[in-house]
């Protein structure tokens, strides 16, 4: 009898303690548009009964994903943290206490029922069960779940609905585990990486196992306090290091530590308190995928390296060639970094994004700066550099339009970006209203006129200089008859400017402020000298030369028109 009375008083004390927590929570969260009470799906989505639904069956739902109750009528009995609010003399309190005692004796076995909407659970039946289990810090609860699928019209207004539909389309349908990402396209990217990394013998939920291991160490390391989702951090990790599937804990923790600067930026943006990198020792290393003797792209960078060497004869400048043949690129770069010490390292291969970022984050020398030649910044803190190649393409387009009477201009598929083709077409259309650009794999059978031939390796170089981006040639009888102009790189202009800002104590720090701490993308155009247009004065008439020179000066001063504002006609654009 004494034992029974003791149990009753202990249960009542548990309820009263839960009520205190509930009242404190409700008071702290009342105001600013919040009641402090349990959220209800009726309030979030009043027309939820009209949504399409699918049964998920029995789900072990994490407590952290239980958002509230399904109907507003149940909300007033609980604070927003699911702790009870009603007096301990109420019938509600009596039922709560009885459920608590039943759980302490044999456990709560019957599952509740819930709707799942946008990745969160709203309890239909079993609110008190959830309350009791949450008061005992249970990690999860068994629920029979029905998923509510938002409409496309909801996704147009609500970012979360848009991300959720993307997750539904990208993730394997049988899965219920959520890895929540906050950037449009990120779910598609993650599950595409998952499919590429599938291994023979992997069990069905292998990626979620990897995510669980990552999540445990991520929060243990204290990074879970950052204001980004664990899923966002996981995707960053995967892009740099691959999936941590059954990875040794020490290895996973070591890689997590190296991500500190990158995750700080993702969380706080430019306000991130991270250290900028400024190697002041005049030392540079150029890393090429291939040999400058055989690869035109690497030859262009090597031309820039020689210009840097001429500008800084006292600097130690070396090259590493044929990274493609090295096998373990990460190992080669790590060894290279340890050997050269404080330096600026230029990695020129556009496909080396992961290696460049890993080298910056994991190298032992804190003043080694890694820069990567890549078309655009992507949120990674490794500095990138590239040129506005649409500018010379626009000038070549204007030349092409002025040099032909035929309405169709031709370009061949190659290394040109879609934006460059659009700029070429706009330039042609501005001087020849009938001009339209057509994609062709060859110029055989083309009418006499002008063609833009896409970049590296597509033809023999236009002149002796390396770094040709695109060439403009005239067509006669289906053959390239005359070379009229070419756009080209001069990487020496960039290398001289950046290294001067690093090595010259008298220079302003404007160009290198924050470099290596936040994403920095150096993008230059014709005005900087990084890009140029070379004209064949022997082939072009004076009027065409005057046109090219006039437009070049205009582009240097004002840039090119926004191609997105105009109807740029490019036949076969769907193949780009």
mmCIF file of N, CA, C and O in Angstrom, residues 15 41 107 141 149 170 173 175-176 243 257 274 290 358 377 396 408 423 428 440 447 506 509 514:
data_model
loop_
_atom_site.group_PDB
_atom_site.id
_atom_site.type_symbol
_atom_site.label_atom_id
_atom_site.label_comp_id
_atom_site.label_asym_id
_atom_site.label_seq_id
_atom_site.Cartn_x
_atom_site.Cartn_y
_atom_site.Cartn_z
ATOM 1 N N UNK A 15 4.006 15.049 -13.044
ATOM 2 C CA UNK A 15 3.071 15.874 -13.811
ATOM 3 C C UNK A 15 3.235 17.351 -13.452
ATOM 4 O O UNK A 15 3.268 18.225 -14.336
ATOM 5 N N UNK A 41 -1.791 21.833 -37.053
ATOM 6 C CA UNK A 41 -1.745 21.776 -38.510
ATOM 7 C C UNK A 41 -2.906 22.559 -39.127
ATOM 8 O O UNK A 41 -2.765 23.134 -40.210
ATOM 9 N N UNK A 107 5.902 0.137 -20.538
ATOM 10 C CA UNK A 107 6.189 0.841 -21.779
ATOM 11 C C UNK A 107 4.939 1.106 -22.592
ATOM 12 O O UNK A 107 3.957 0.362 -22.508
ATOM 13 N N UNK A 141 9.064 8.165 -31.095
ATOM 14 C CA UNK A 141 7.781 7.584 -30.753
ATOM 15 C C UNK A 141 7.243 6.862 -31.989
ATOM 16 O O UNK A 141 7.462 7.300 -33.119
ATOM 17 N N UNK A 149 0.833 15.765 -49.186
ATOM 18 C CA UNK A 149 1.723 16.263 -50.236
ATOM 19 C C UNK A 149 1.263 17.652 -50.671
ATOM 20 O O UNK A 149 0.127 17.822 -51.123
ATOM 21 N N UNK A 170 13.527 13.810 -55.490
ATOM 22 C CA UNK A 170 14.927 13.388 -55.563
ATOM 23 C C UNK A 170 15.209 12.141 -54.734
ATOM 24 O O UNK A 170 15.985 11.283 -55.139
ATOM 25 N N UNK A 173 11.634 6.938 -52.868
ATOM 26 C CA UNK A 173 10.291 7.110 -52.312
ATOM 27 C C UNK A 173 10.049 6.288 -51.046
ATOM 28 O O UNK A 173 9.238 6.657 -50.231
ATOM 29 N N UNK A 175 11.965 5.815 -48.564
ATOM 30 C CA UNK A 175 12.631 6.324 -47.377
ATOM 31 C C UNK A 175 11.735 7.306 -46.630
ATOM 32 O O UNK A 175 10.938 8.002 -47.203
ATOM 33 N N UNK A 176 11.901 7.346 -45.311
ATOM 34 C CA UNK A 176 11.159 8.287 -44.484
ATOM 35 C C UNK A 176 12.126 9.236 -43.779
ATOM 36 O O UNK A 176 11.749 10.274 -43.291
ATOM 37 N N UNK A 243 30.927 10.303 -48.981
ATOM 38 C CA UNK A 243 30.038 9.861 -47.904
ATOM 39 C C UNK A 243 30.836 9.142 -46.811
ATOM 40 O O UNK A 243 31.637 8.251 -47.117
ATOM 41 N N UNK A 257 36.919 18.791 -38.412
ATOM 42 C CA UNK A 257 37.701 19.910 -37.898
ATOM 43 C C UNK A 257 38.210 20.790 -39.036
ATOM 44 O O UNK A 257 38.232 22.018 -38.927
ATOM 45 N N UNK A 274 36.629 34.509 -39.274
ATOM 46 C CA UNK A 274 37.666 33.573 -39.706
ATOM 47 C C UNK A 274 38.854 34.358 -40.245
ATOM 48 O O UNK A 274 38.729 35.476 -40.714
ATOM 49 N N UNK A 290 47.700 18.901 -67.250
ATOM 50 C CA UNK A 290 48.470 18.278 -68.319
ATOM 51 C C UNK A 290 49.769 19.054 -68.508
ATOM 52 O O UNK A 290 50.181 19.807 -67.624
ATOM 53 N N UNK A 358 39.966 21.087 -50.576
ATOM 54 C CA UNK A 358 40.580 20.227 -49.552
ATOM 55 C C UNK A 358 42.000 20.689 -49.254
ATOM 56 O O UNK A 358 42.442 20.652 -48.098
ATOM 57 N N UNK A 377 32.029 31.461 -58.607
ATOM 58 C CA UNK A 377 32.050 31.096 -57.204
ATOM 59 C C UNK A 377 30.895 30.165 -56.882
ATOM 60 O O UNK A 377 29.850 30.204 -57.524
ATOM 61 N N UNK A 396 32.913 39.427 -81.174
ATOM 62 C CA UNK A 396 33.027 38.525 -82.329
ATOM 63 C C UNK A 396 31.676 38.369 -83.018
ATOM 64 O O UNK A 396 31.597 38.257 -84.243
ATOM 65 N N UNK A 408 21.987 33.085 -91.504
ATOM 66 C CA UNK A 408 22.391 32.076 -90.518
ATOM 67 C C UNK A 408 23.887 32.138 -90.264
ATOM 68 O O UNK A 408 24.691 32.139 -91.186
ATOM 69 N N UNK A 423 25.737 35.778 -75.972
ATOM 70 C CA UNK A 423 26.355 37.078 -76.221
ATOM 71 C C UNK A 423 26.764 37.209 -77.685
ATOM 72 O O UNK A 423 26.621 38.283 -78.289
ATOM 73 N N UNK A 428 25.648 39.717 -82.941
ATOM 74 C CA UNK A 428 25.335 39.563 -84.363
ATOM 75 C C UNK A 428 24.008 40.222 -84.697
ATOM 76 O O UNK A 428 23.875 40.921 -85.715
ATOM 77 N N UNK A 440 26.016 23.642 -85.147
ATOM 78 C CA UNK A 440 26.374 22.602 -86.120
ATOM 79 C C UNK A 440 27.587 21.838 -85.607
ATOM 80 O O UNK A 440 28.496 22.423 -85.022
ATOM 81 N N UNK A 447 26.237 27.560 -95.820
ATOM 82 C CA UNK A 447 26.340 28.603 -96.840
ATOM 83 C C UNK A 447 27.537 29.490 -96.570
ATOM 84 O O UNK A 447 28.040 29.580 -95.448
ATOM 85 N N UNK A 506 53.515 47.839 -49.999
ATOM 86 C CA UNK A 506 52.964 49.180 -50.237
ATOM 87 C C UNK A 506 51.602 49.145 -50.901
ATOM 88 O O UNK A 506 50.927 50.162 -51.019
ATOM 89 N N UNK A 509 45.340 46.512 -49.449
ATOM 90 C CA UNK A 509 44.875 45.152 -49.195
ATOM 91 C C UNK A 509 43.481 44.910 -49.755
ATOM 92 O O UNK A 509 42.879 43.880 -49.498
ATOM 93 N N UNK A 514 39.887 39.386 -46.813
ATOM 94 C CA UNK A 514 39.006 38.234 -46.613
ATOM 95 C C UNK A 514 39.369 37.012 -47.426
ATOM 96 O O UNK A 514 38.700 35.995 -47.333
#
